[in-house]
Every structure is written in C-alpha cells, then in structure tokens.
Tab-separated table of C-alpha atoms and ligand atoms in Angstrom:
chain	number	residue	atom	x	y	z
A	1	UNK	CA	38.570	0.190	-5.272
A	2	UNK	CA	38.648	1.074	-8.971
A	3	UNK	CA	38.812	4.822	-9.722
A	4	UNK	CA	36.920	5.904	-12.835
A	5	UNK	CA	37.131	9.070	-14.900
A	6	UNK	CA	34.235	10.522	-16.899
A	7	UNK	CA	34.917	12.969	-19.721
A	8	UNK	CA	32.584	15.382	-21.513
A	9	UNK	CA	30.852	14.066	-24.616
A	10	UNK	CA	29.077	15.853	-27.439
A	11	UNK	CA	25.814	13.910	-27.486
A	12	UNK	CA	23.953	10.888	-26.138
A	13	UNK	CA	21.524	8.818	-28.148
A	14	UNK	CA	19.924	5.401	-28.108
A	15	UNK	CA	17.167	3.226	-26.732
A	16	UNK	CA	17.823	1.150	-23.612
A	17	UNK	CA	16.114	-0.786	-20.828
A	18	UNK	CA	17.348	-0.606	-17.229
A	19	UNK	CA	17.524	-3.716	-15.017
A	20	UNK	CA	14.720	-4.753	-12.686
A	21	UNK	CA	13.666	-2.624	-9.747
A	22	UNK	CA	15.830	-3.209	-6.663
A	23	UNK	CA	13.020	-2.877	-4.124
A	24	UNK	CA	10.749	-5.298	-5.993
A	25	UNK	CA	13.630	-7.743	-6.573
A	26	UNK	CA	14.472	-7.927	-2.843
A	27	UNK	CA	10.821	-8.454	-2.028
A	28	UNK	CA	10.481	-11.136	-4.742
A	29	UNK	CA	13.240	-13.110	-3.007
A	30	UNK	CA	11.429	-12.712	0.345
A	31	UNK	CA	7.958	-13.584	-0.894
A	32	UNK	CA	9.414	-16.485	-2.907
A	33	UNK	CA	10.849	-17.784	0.373
A	34	UNK	CA	7.560	-17.329	2.207
A	35	UNK	CA	5.219	-18.876	-0.335
A	36	UNK	CA	3.741	-22.308	-0.700
A	37	UNK	CA	4.764	-23.655	-4.100
A	38	UNK	CA	6.862	-21.793	-6.651
A	39	UNK	CA	7.494	-18.163	-7.447
A	40	UNK	CA	8.912	-17.500	-10.904
A	41	UNK	CA	10.644	-14.199	-11.445
A	42	UNK	CA	11.813	-12.615	-14.695
A	43	UNK	CA	13.819	-9.413	-15.193
A	44	UNK	CA	15.116	-9.774	-11.655
A	45	UNK	CA	17.898	-7.363	-10.745
A	46	UNK	CA	21.048	-9.497	-10.421
A	47	UNK	CA	23.085	-7.010	-8.391
A	48	UNK	CA	25.191	-7.840	-5.345
A	49	UNK	CA	22.475	-6.528	-2.993
A	50	UNK	CA	19.764	-8.740	-4.440
A	51	UNK	CA	22.039	-11.794	-4.717
A	52	UNK	CA	22.666	-11.418	-0.990
A	53	UNK	CA	18.902	-11.530	-0.390
A	54	UNK	CA	18.676	-14.675	-2.506
A	55	UNK	CA	21.492	-16.246	-0.423
A	56	UNK	CA	19.562	-15.378	2.737
A	57	UNK	CA	16.383	-16.950	1.294
A	58	UNK	CA	18.365	-20.159	0.657
A	59	UNK	CA	19.776	-20.137	4.159
A	60	UNK	CA	16.235	-19.959	5.542
A	61	UNK	CA	14.944	-22.935	3.585
A	62	UNK	CA	14.042	-21.802	0.060
A	63	UNK	CA	15.237	-23.699	-2.997
A	64	UNK	CA	16.523	-21.100	-5.429
A	65	UNK	CA	17.373	-21.893	-9.015
A	66	UNK	CA	17.875	-20.005	-12.255
A	67	UNK	CA	16.773	-21.507	-15.551
A	68	UNK	CA	17.512	-19.368	-18.609
A	69	UNK	CA	16.410	-15.879	-17.621
A	70	UNK	CA	13.940	-16.998	-14.970
A	71	UNK	CA	14.567	-17.279	-11.223
A	72	UNK	CA	12.527	-20.032	-9.572
A	73	UNK	CA	12.080	-20.030	-5.825
A	74	UNK	CA	10.407	-22.965	-4.049
A	75	UNK	CA	9.149	-21.500	-0.807
A	76	UNK	CA	9.757	-22.722	2.729
A	77	UNK	CA	6.319	-21.359	3.775
A	78	UNK	CA	5.302	-18.542	6.063
A	79	UNK	CA	5.766	-19.660	9.657
A	80	UNK	CA	8.093	-22.528	8.754
A	81	UNK	CA	11.455	-20.887	7.998
A	82	UNK	CA	14.561	-22.816	8.994
A	83	UNK	CA	17.190	-21.603	11.424
A	84	UNK	CA	20.167	-20.389	9.363
A	85	UNK	CA	23.410	-22.288	10.027
A	86	UNK	CA	25.572	-19.240	9.286
A	87	UNK	CA	25.542	-15.494	9.721
A	88	UNK	CA	23.437	-13.677	7.109
A	89	UNK	CA	25.665	-11.284	5.154
A	90	UNK	CA	23.792	-8.447	3.427
A	91	UNK	CA	26.871	-6.684	2.060
A	92	UNK	CA	25.971	-3.073	1.307
A	93	UNK	CA	22.199	-3.477	1.431
A	94	UNK	CA	20.086	-1.713	4.022
A	95	UNK	CA	16.891	-2.981	2.375
A	96	UNK	CA	17.919	-6.652	2.385
A	97	UNK	CA	19.207	-6.468	5.955
A	98	UNK	CA	16.276	-4.557	7.432
A	99	UNK	CA	13.560	-6.569	5.680
A	100	UNK	CA	15.077	-9.924	6.660
A	101	UNK	CA	15.650	-8.665	10.205
A	102	UNK	CA	11.962	-7.813	10.447
A	103	UNK	CA	10.965	-11.139	8.972
A	104	UNK	CA	13.129	-13.170	11.374
A	105	UNK	CA	12.192	-11.030	14.365
A	106	UNK	CA	9.227	-13.277	15.115
A	107	UNK	CA	11.036	-16.633	14.709
A	108	UNK	CA	12.085	-18.430	17.860
A	109	UNK	CA	15.705	-19.067	16.815
A	110	UNK	CA	18.833	-16.914	16.735
A	111	UNK	CA	19.876	-15.166	13.541
A	112	UNK	CA	22.897	-12.972	13.052
A	113	UNK	CA	23.141	-10.111	10.542
A	114	UNK	CA	26.380	-8.723	9.145
A	115	UNK	CA	27.341	-6.344	6.339
A	116	UNK	CA	30.127	-4.243	4.829
A	117	UNK	CA	31.632	-1.103	6.381
A	118	UNK	CA	28.827	1.124	5.061
A	119	UNK	CA	25.988	-1.112	6.280
A	120	UNK	CA	27.735	-1.683	9.628
A	121	UNK	CA	27.633	2.033	10.283
A	122	UNK	CA	23.897	2.437	9.580
A	123	UNK	CA	21.254	2.645	12.318
A	124	UNK	CA	19.269	-0.557	12.953
A	125	UNK	CA	17.401	0.636	16.048
A	126	UNK	CA	14.613	1.707	13.723
A	127	UNK	CA	14.010	-2.039	13.173
A	128	UNK	CA	15.017	-3.308	16.635
A	129	UNK	CA	12.602	-0.902	18.400
A	130	UNK	CA	9.386	-2.259	16.854
A	131	UNK	CA	10.713	-5.834	16.977
A	132	UNK	CA	11.121	-5.561	20.742
A	133	UNK	CA	7.378	-4.805	20.938
A	134	UNK	CA	6.767	-8.184	19.287
A	135	UNK	CA	8.918	-9.740	22.025
A	136	UNK	CA	12.147	-10.102	20.046
A	137	UNK	CA	15.337	-10.330	22.093
A	138	UNK	CA	18.533	-8.637	20.987
A	139	UNK	CA	21.238	-11.150	21.866
A	140	UNK	CA	24.147	-9.093	20.536
A	141	UNK	CA	24.711	-5.746	18.865
A	142	UNK	CA	27.501	-3.266	18.286
A	143	UNK	CA	27.299	0.155	19.849
A	144	UNK	CA	23.855	1.699	19.589
A	145	UNK	CA	22.144	-0.765	17.283
A	146	UNK	CA	24.820	-1.311	14.645
A	147	UNK	CA	25.743	-4.606	12.920
A	148	UNK	CA	26.740	-7.312	13.677
A	149	UNK	CA	23.418	-7.946	15.420
A	150	UNK	CA	21.973	-11.224	16.709
A	151	UNK	CA	18.262	-11.440	17.459
A	152	UNK	CA	15.910	-14.167	18.637
A	153	UNK	CA	12.146	-14.053	18.250
A	154	UNK	CA	9.804	-14.953	21.100
A	155	UNK	CA	8.243	-18.387	21.528
A	156	UNK	CA	4.822	-16.771	21.019
A	157	UNK	CA	4.882	-13.422	19.205
A	158	UNK	CA	2.147	-10.883	19.924
A	159	UNK	CA	0.858	-8.739	17.030
A	160	UNK	CA	1.552	-5.000	17.430
A	161	UNK	CA	0.305	-1.585	16.436
A	162	UNK	CA	3.168	0.600	15.281
A	163	UNK	CA	3.385	4.167	14.022
A	164	UNK	CA	6.540	4.495	11.925
A	165	UNK	CA	8.424	7.505	13.337
A	166	UNK	CA	10.149	8.468	10.064
A	167	UNK	CA	9.205	8.120	6.382
A	168	UNK	CA	10.683	4.675	5.745
A	169	UNK	CA	9.407	1.871	3.554
A	170	UNK	CA	12.048	-0.372	5.060
A	171	UNK	CA	10.729	0.070	8.598
A	172	UNK	CA	7.096	-0.288	7.455
A	173	UNK	CA	7.978	-3.449	5.555
A	174	UNK	CA	10.052	-4.912	8.400
A	175	UNK	CA	7.092	-4.584	10.792
A	176	UNK	CA	4.659	-6.097	8.295
A	177	UNK	CA	6.990	-9.009	7.633
A	178	UNK	CA	7.390	-9.608	11.374
A	179	UNK	CA	3.593	-9.521	11.645
A	180	UNK	CA	3.347	-12.382	9.153
A	181	UNK	CA	4.461	-14.816	11.869
A	182	UNK	CA	2.359	-13.377	14.688
A	183	UNK	CA	-1.284	-14.381	15.271
A	184	UNK	CA	-3.988	-11.762	14.721
A	185	UNK	CA	-3.768	-8.296	13.171
A	186	UNK	CA	-0.552	-6.285	13.007
A	187	UNK	CA	-1.208	-2.633	12.239
A	188	UNK	CA	1.375	-0.217	10.853
A	189	UNK	CA	0.643	3.485	10.461
A	190	UNK	CA	2.885	5.597	8.264
A	191	UNK	CA	2.486	9.395	8.486
A	192	UNK	CA	3.646	9.844	4.896
A	193	UNK	CA	3.095	7.333	2.146
A	194	UNK	CA	6.307	5.522	1.131
A	195	UNK	CA	6.880	2.969	-1.598
A	196	UNK	CA	4.073	0.417	-1.354
A	197	UNK	CA	5.621	-2.651	-2.984
A	198	UNK	CA	5.405	-4.759	0.195
A	199	UNK	CA	1.682	-4.100	0.562
A	200	UNK	CA	1.029	-4.771	-3.110
A	201	UNK	CA	2.963	-8.021	-3.017
A	202	UNK	CA	1.332	-9.164	0.229
A	203	UNK	CA	-2.065	-8.717	-1.453
A	204	UNK	CA	-0.814	-10.367	-4.668
A	205	UNK	CA	0.437	-13.432	-2.767
A	206	UNK	CA	-2.929	-13.792	-1.044
A	207	UNK	CA	-2.498	-12.158	2.400
A	208	UNK	CA	-5.458	-10.525	4.077
A	209	UNK	CA	-4.472	-6.846	4.163
A	210	UNK	CA	-6.522	-3.695	4.557
A	211	UNK	CA	-5.269	-0.162	3.880
A	212	UNK	CA	-6.953	3.093	4.869
A	213	UNK	CA	-5.721	6.660	4.484
A	214	UNK	CA	-6.999	9.381	6.832
A	215	UNK	CA	-7.678	13.000	5.945
A	216	UNK	CA	-4.113	13.991	6.924
A	217	UNK	CA	-2.601	11.452	4.523
A	218	UNK	CA	-1.534	8.956	7.236
A	219	UNK	CA	-1.889	5.367	5.987
A	220	UNK	CA	-2.973	2.534	8.207
A	221	UNK	CA	-2.079	-0.976	7.010
A	222	UNK	CA	-3.648	-3.923	8.806
A	223	UNK	CA	-2.295	-7.391	8.096
A	224	UNK	CA	-3.630	-10.702	9.315
A	225	UNK	CA	-0.682	-12.832	10.442
A	226	UNK	CA	-0.004	-16.551	10.023
A	227	UNK	CA	-1.589	-16.612	6.582
A	228	UNK	CA	-0.767	-18.856	3.642
A	229	UNK	CA	1.051	-17.085	0.809
A	230	UNK	CA	0.742	-18.659	-2.620
A	231	UNK	CA	3.541	-18.648	-5.226
A	232	UNK	CA	3.192	-16.097	-8.038
A	233	UNK	CA	4.765	-15.188	-11.365
A	234	UNK	CA	6.541	-11.831	-11.238
A	235	UNK	CA	7.995	-9.733	-14.015
A	236	UNK	CA	10.090	-7.041	-12.344
A	237	UNK	CA	9.658	-3.599	-13.977
A	238	UNK	CA	12.659	-1.386	-14.817
A	239	UNK	CA	14.119	0.417	-11.815
A	240	UNK	CA	13.222	4.142	-11.841
A	241	UNK	CA	16.095	4.818	-9.452
A	242	UNK	CA	18.551	3.374	-11.985
A	243	UNK	CA	16.780	5.039	-14.927
A	244	UNK	CA	17.266	8.340	-13.095
A	245	UNK	CA	20.994	8.414	-13.955
A	246	UNK	CA	20.346	7.921	-17.660
A	247	UNK	CA	17.525	10.448	-17.636
A	248	UNK	CA	19.663	13.202	-16.106
A	249	UNK	CA	22.514	12.352	-18.477
A	250	UNK	CA	20.130	12.827	-21.404
A	251	UNK	CA	19.053	16.204	-20.015
A	252	UNK	CA	22.484	17.697	-19.330
A	253	UNK	CA	24.507	16.426	-22.309
A	254	UNK	CA	23.816	18.730	-25.280
A	255	UNK	CA	21.975	17.531	-28.406
A	256	UNK	CA	20.850	14.288	-26.791
A	257	UNK	CA	17.764	12.181	-27.231
A	258	UNK	CA	17.463	8.849	-25.462
A	259	UNK	CA	14.669	6.407	-24.692
A	260	UNK	CA	14.509	4.373	-21.493
A	261	UNK	CA	11.913	1.597	-21.850
A	262	UNK	CA	9.698	-0.166	-19.306
A	263	UNK	CA	10.364	2.114	-16.345
A	264	UNK	CA	8.302	1.576	-13.176
A	265	UNK	CA	6.014	4.590	-12.728
A	266	UNK	CA	4.471	3.725	-9.362
A	267	UNK	CA	3.555	7.179	-7.968
A	268	UNK	CA	5.503	6.448	-4.772
A	269	UNK	CA	8.649	6.379	-6.932
A	270	UNK	CA	8.223	9.196	-9.459
A	271	UNK	CA	9.160	12.274	-7.406
A	272	UNK	CA	12.274	12.881	-9.510
A	273	UNK	CA	10.287	12.918	-12.761
A	274	UNK	CA	7.827	15.418	-11.217
A	275	UNK	CA	10.730	17.604	-10.090
A	276	UNK	CA	12.570	17.458	-13.420
A	277	UNK	CA	9.383	18.384	-15.286
A	278	UNK	CA	9.045	21.390	-12.959
A	279	UNK	CA	12.642	22.274	-13.891
A	280	UNK	CA	11.476	22.415	-17.531
A	281	UNK	CA	12.992	19.058	-18.505
A	282	UNK	CA	11.845	17.775	-21.863
A	283	UNK	CA	10.756	14.248	-20.909
A	284	UNK	CA	8.009	12.555	-22.893
A	285	UNK	CA	6.124	9.886	-20.931
A	286	UNK	CA	5.013	7.385	-23.546
A	287	UNK	CA	2.662	4.387	-23.505
A	288	UNK	CA	1.764	4.544	-19.832
A	289	UNK	CA	0.363	1.123	-18.970
A	290	UNK	CA	-0.319	-1.384	-16.194
A	291	UNK	CA	1.658	-4.609	-15.907
A	292	UNK	CA	1.365	-7.042	-12.990
A	293	UNK	CA	-0.399	-4.357	-10.917
A	294	UNK	CA	2.340	-1.752	-11.417
A	295	UNK	CA	2.408	1.282	-13.769
A	296	UNK	CA	5.078	1.351	-16.454
A	297	UNK	CA	6.072	3.791	-19.203
A	298	UNK	CA	8.764	4.434	-21.800
A	299	UNK	CA	10.551	7.736	-21.224
A	300	UNK	CA	11.968	9.811	-24.072
A	301	UNK	CA	14.491	12.316	-22.763
A	302	UNK	CA	15.812	15.327	-24.714
A	303	UNK	CA	18.570	17.706	-23.648
A	304	UNK	CA	17.026	20.632	-21.849
A	305	UNK	CA	17.758	24.024	-20.372
A	306	UNK	CA	16.850	23.398	-16.778
A	307	UNK	CA	15.796	25.957	-14.197
A	308	UNK	CA	16.193	25.786	-10.425
A	309	UNK	CA	13.181	24.871	-8.273
A	310	UNK	CA	12.258	24.221	-4.649
A	311	UNK	CA	11.616	20.537	-3.957
A	312	UNK	CA	9.059	20.340	-1.130
A	313	UNK	CA	9.749	18.074	1.832
A	314	UNK	CA	6.477	16.161	1.244
A	315	UNK	CA	7.964	14.836	-1.974
A	316	UNK	CA	11.107	13.413	-0.431
A	317	UNK	CA	9.752	9.872	0.201
A	318	UNK	CA	8.945	9.460	-3.496
A	319	UNK	CA	12.466	10.383	-4.617
A	320	UNK	CA	14.594	9.591	-1.567
A	321	UNK	CA	17.260	7.760	-3.606
A	322	UNK	CA	17.293	10.354	-6.374
A	323	UNK	CA	18.661	13.423	-4.557
A	324	UNK	CA	22.308	12.804	-5.524
A	325	UNK	CA	21.455	12.728	-9.214
A	326	UNK	CA	18.988	15.627	-8.829
A	327	UNK	CA	21.907	17.598	-7.350
A	328	UNK	CA	23.823	16.979	-10.568
A	329	UNK	CA	20.890	18.211	-12.678
A	330	UNK	CA	20.632	21.252	-10.384
A	331	UNK	CA	24.321	22.075	-10.911
A	332	UNK	CA	23.550	22.696	-14.599
A	333	UNK	CA	20.260	24.570	-13.994
A	334	UNK	CA	19.654	28.264	-14.173
A	335	UNK	CA	19.124	29.556	-10.633
A	336	UNK	CA	18.811	28.035	-7.212
A	337	UNK	CA	17.529	24.533	-6.411
A	338	UNK	CA	16.455	23.980	-2.812
A	339	UNK	CA	15.917	20.492	-1.401
A	340	UNK	CA	13.946	20.526	1.823
A	341	UNK	CA	13.517	17.930	4.600
A	342	UNK	CA	16.195	15.562	3.367
A	343	UNK	CA	17.721	14.642	6.730
A	344	UNK	CA	17.165	10.915	5.989
A	345	UNK	CA	19.934	11.223	3.390
A	346	UNK	CA	22.406	11.317	6.260
A	347	UNK	CA	21.742	7.634	7.089
A	348	UNK	CA	21.840	6.106	3.597
A	349	UNK	CA	24.737	4.041	2.195
A	350	UNK	CA	26.808	7.125	3.095
A	351	UNK	CA	25.957	10.479	4.649
A	352	UNK	CA	24.613	11.436	1.224
A	353	UNK	CA	24.075	15.100	2.014
A	354	UNK	CA	27.718	15.444	2.992
A	355	UNK	CA	28.989	13.252	0.122
A	356	UNK	CA	26.944	15.184	-2.469
A	357	UNK	CA	28.008	18.539	-1.058
A	358	UNK	CA	31.685	17.490	-1.020
A	359	UNK	CA	31.434	16.191	-4.600
A	360	UNK	CA	29.783	19.436	-5.770
A	361	UNK	CA	32.416	21.488	-3.994
A	362	UNK	CA	35.250	19.451	-5.519
A	363	UNK	CA	33.815	20.261	-8.962
A	364	UNK	CA	33.367	23.976	-8.523
A	365	UNK	CA	29.629	24.061	-7.819
A	366	UNK	CA	28.307	26.563	-5.308
A	367	UNK	CA	26.048	25.124	-2.562
A	368	UNK	CA	24.782	25.582	0.983
A	369	UNK	CA	24.509	22.443	3.114
A	370	UNK	CA	22.177	22.478	6.117
A	371	UNK	CA	21.469	19.742	8.621
A	372	UNK	CA	18.414	18.640	6.585
A	373	UNK	CA	18.486	20.771	3.445
A	374	UNK	CA	20.715	21.478	0.475
A	375	UNK	CA	20.716	24.519	-1.782
A	376	UNK	CA	22.558	24.407	-5.102
A	377	UNK	CA	23.328	27.490	-7.135
A	378	UNK	CA	23.337	26.244	-10.713
A	379	UNK	CA	25.890	27.185	-13.334
A	380	UNK	CA	24.039	26.789	-16.669
A	381	UNK	CA	27.055	28.032	-18.656
A	382	UNK	CA	29.087	25.252	-17.001
A	383	UNK	CA	32.164	27.483	-16.964
A	384	UNK	CA	34.972	26.000	-14.907
A	385	UNK	CA	32.925	23.066	-13.673
A	386	UNK	CA	34.467	19.613	-13.129
A	387	UNK	CA	38.023	18.563	-12.508
A	388	UNK	CA	37.213	17.130	-9.066
A	389	UNK	CA	38.072	13.874	-7.326
A	390	UNK	CA	34.952	12.520	-5.626
A	391	UNK	CA	34.940	10.182	-2.630
A	392	UNK	CA	32.087	7.695	-2.940
A	393	UNK	CA	32.174	6.368	0.679
A	394	UNK	CA	30.983	2.886	-0.473
A	395	UNK	CA	27.906	4.539	-2.020
A	396	UNK	CA	26.870	3.396	-5.499
A	397	UNK	CA	24.581	6.379	-6.088
A	398	UNK	CA	27.378	8.862	-5.328
A	399	UNK	CA	29.635	7.053	-7.819
A	400	UNK	CA	27.036	7.020	-10.606
A	401	UNK	CA	25.865	10.603	-10.014
A	402	UNK	CA	29.317	12.143	-10.365
A	403	UNK	CA	30.236	9.993	-13.384
A	404	UNK	CA	27.093	11.440	-15.026
A	405	UNK	CA	28.198	14.932	-14.020
A	406	UNK	CA	31.536	14.454	-15.797
A	407	UNK	CA	29.708	13.774	-19.059
A	408	UNK	CA	28.768	17.444	-19.280
A	409	UNK	CA	31.354	19.416	-17.257
A	410	UNK	CA	34.189	21.412	-18.801
A	411	UNK	CA	36.813	19.268	-17.075
A	412	UNK	CA	36.580	15.500	-16.387
A	413	UNK	CA	35.253	14.162	-13.096
A	414	UNK	CA	36.953	11.267	-11.256
A	415	UNK	CA	35.329	9.030	-8.646
A	416	UNK	CA	37.425	6.956	-6.259
A	417	UNK	CA	35.557	3.676	-6.796
A	418	UNK	CA	33.469	2.300	-9.636
A	419	UNK	CA	33.257	-1.240	-8.242
A	420	UNK	CA	30.584	-0.241	-5.695
A	421	UNK	CA	28.134	0.404	-8.594
A	422	UNK	CA	27.627	-3.375	-8.843
A	423	UNK	CA	25.593	-3.334	-5.626
A	424	UNK	CA	22.592	-1.894	-7.486
A	425	UNK	CA	23.282	-1.439	-11.215
A	426	UNK	CA	25.953	-3.814	-12.587
A	427	UNK	CA	25.121	-2.866	-16.208
A	428	UNK	CA	25.517	0.868	-15.587
A	429	UNK	CA	28.821	1.343	-17.412
A	430	UNK	CA	27.856	-0.837	-20.343
A	431	UNK	CA	24.496	0.927	-20.818
A	432	UNK	CA	25.812	4.444	-20.462
A	433	UNK	CA	28.681	3.703	-22.834
A	434	UNK	CA	26.166	2.275	-25.353
A	435	UNK	CA	24.474	5.678	-25.225
A	436	UNK	CA	27.795	7.449	-25.861
A	437	UNK	CA	29.548	8.034	-22.518
A	438	UNK	CA	33.338	8.235	-22.276
A	439	UNK	CA	34.196	6.655	-18.920
A	440	UNK	CA	37.514	4.926	-18.291
A	441	UNK	CA	39.703	3.507	-15.580
A	442	UNK	CA	42.313	5.716	-14.015
A	443	UNK	CA	44.917	5.251	-11.338
A	444	UNK	CA	44.330	8.517	-9.444
B	1	S3P	C1	13.748	1.037	0.103
B	1	S3P	C2	13.377	2.080	0.893
B	1	S3P	C3	14.171	3.326	1.017
B	1	S3P	C4	15.223	3.453	-0.073
B	1	S3P	C5	15.927	2.169	-0.327
B	1	S3P	C6	14.958	1.083	-0.748
B	1	S3P	C7	12.908	-0.184	0.071
B	1	S3P	O1	14.832	3.326	2.280
B	1	S3P	O2	16.144	4.459	0.266
B	1	S3P	O3	16.901	2.289	-1.343
B	1	S3P	O4	13.075	-1.004	-0.885
B	1	S3P	O5	12.054	-0.320	0.933
B	1	S3P	P1	14.139	3.919	3.614
B	1	S3P	O6	13.072	3.014	4.021
B	1	S3P	O7	15.264	3.970	4.621
B	1	S3P	O8	13.663	5.270	3.239
C-alpha cells in the first residue's frame, strides 16, 4: 500500500490522451483468443486488469506477442480452446473474471478462477446462474458463489434464453460468450441497455447476431453459436471512464482549461458527460467522429461553477463507473445532487456507495447515504473541505476520485493506497501531474 497526498493547485492546463478503453481492451484479448488468424491491437490498455486477461488468453491457447506498440494475438479458435494447466488469476478485475467464466462455461474441462481480496468478495452467482442453464457444473466455490470457483462445462451444451436480472454488461457478455460454444441460437434479453462492446465486436469478428429493442427499451440479442470468428485490426479508443477523472479535475480546479483527445463517446458510456452538462459544466465536444465503428471526440474542459442535479436511475448503466468522481464534482456544486438507483455500486471493486460516503464525510462534505441512493449537499465556497484520510478498499476509482478532490479542497486529501490505480489507469499520476497536479507520497 502506498499512501498518496493531493494538495490544492491554482490551475490545470494541457492537452492529453487517456489510455485505451478497459472494456474494449478486455474484449480484444478475448476475441483475439477466439479468432481464426491474427488480431492486431493498438492503443491497448496495459493495466494489471487487462494484462491478466492476456495471461488467461495465453493459458487457453492463444499466442500473444507485442511488437512495438502493437499487440498481436494468434487465436486458438472458437470451440477449440485448450484446458488451462493452472488456475486463472484475474487479480482485481470483475470484467476479466466474469467474461472468461462465461466463455469457459461451455467447455468440457475444469477451469479455476481466482482473484485478489476485492474480487474474492464479489458475487459470481450472477454468472453461475445462467451458466447452470447451459449445463455447467460448479465443482468448487467459496460461500455463496465467491472465488475461488472451479467450473466444468457440459459435454454437449444447450443454447439458452436468458433475461439478465440486473443492468450488467458483464452478465450479458458472459452469457453471449458461453453461447459461442453452444449449437443454435442463444438469446439474451437486457431490460436496460448496457455497454454494447461485446455485441459490436461479435458482429465485427463475423458472428451472426441480431439485436431488437422493444417499445419498453428491452433489448433482445440473438447469437448463433459455433461460428467462425475472423481476426481483425482494432484501435482501442480512449477510455471515457479514465477521462472522467481529468474532466472533473478541469471543472473543479479554478482557471483551468484542458483538452482530452480521442475519448470514446459510445452513448452507452457517456452518462457522466450528460450529467455534467446538466450541472452547467463548460465542456466543448469537438470533432465528433466515427472510428472502427465507435464514436470518438476531443473534449475541451473549462473550470465551471457547477450546480446540483438529480441523476435519474435510467442513466446509471451509462455511467456506472463514474459515480465516485461525480460525487467529487457534486461536492463543489451549488445545491443538492441526488443519485438514484445506484444499488449496483455496492458490489463493485468495493462497496462504492459506502466508500464514497465515508470519503466525503472524512473531508467535511455533507451527504445522505441510502441503500441505493446518495444525496450530496455541495459546498461551492469549499470552506473547510478536505483534510481527510480516505480508505480505498482496493478500489482504483475511489483512490483516483479523492486525489482529484484534493486538487481543489482547502486542505489536502490523503488516500491510503495509490498502487491500486495501476489496475485500470497506470498513467494516471503522470498525466495528472503533466496537467499541473501536486500529488506526492506520504507515510500516513
Ligand atoms: C463492464 C461492465 C460494468 C462496469 C465494469 C466494466 C464491462 O460492470 O462496472 O467496470 O466491461 O462489461 P457491470 O456489468 O457489473 O455493470
């Protein structure tokens, strides 16, 4: 654990690019593994989480290499993955673990999944439940569906129809990936649209996939299993969930103007931008364009006087990872910010509702925490804010959010561990310091 302290600064300025999107990077490793031929990936996120997915791809038969700035994956082919000869360790990553668990759920060999303390406390029944419908056996698990877990797929998997009970792109993706090794059509219905990178990449790699949305907004995705997936070239767009930290820093530090280039603007990921604009944030969305089937833009962020808003529950899927940093923005806003239907935050890398509330409290911010909502009473004058010691609970987004907070509070903010940031955004400190942050190591 490396405690870090973040002190107030006068201004932020500069022009930066954030690393590749984490969700697309994980999926690039998976589709590279599943393809026939080669998948070449540039601007891949090289964080601990994604490196663990690349290790898993190797263990299942892919040849993974890096030449200059390009990752090259020679696939093992859908339906022909190899039995891993060791336990698959996903470290801190729920996405890596759950997507690979889905994928291997229809292979007739045992595979064991392990992770760090945070991942080992997260619920996996949301993946095991649909897998059991395919015929997957759970050979070992810790109490109530926690890691370590060993599964074995059936000799002959049957395709399934599954309605995802919560808004979760991980569960949707796990079922679709399991369906890839089952004959016939696997159908997944999601009541609320979540990030659609798996569907887009399935189509891009040549799978037969059909998507329909009903009048209530429920999406049905039908995938034909046992297909051939062909290698592709992928350029991973900048991660909007990483850009979020820089954007909020630019808004709350006075006299700032920063540009974040090449940010993914897929509408299933832009809920934070929508919310910040409603809060009167001065964010210019420049040069909106399409690249490799995804929307991108450059974002110019200027310091702003924010106002509190109510964030509707329907928006939560499109900004699920951004609530901790939104809470920081809300702490500096005029009035009350209400975040509704955010119960899923309780099963992220930490209980994020609790961790955010505790961090706000430690830094003199007034809030009300409910079982699935959070209300923050902003303090635009910033008087007395800061000075707290924040426990990150192995959660990278808690660490980054409160370091950003310290850039604009009266007193410095300390987080108990900066090392965990490397799971998703290893360049965070370097980039934020390039823009003008004052973050240093401390022993307390
Ligand atoms: C992700 C889905 C989300 C998100 C996670 C990445 C993905 O999780 O929080 O960081 O890449 O599919 P849920 O599916 O649990 O909402």
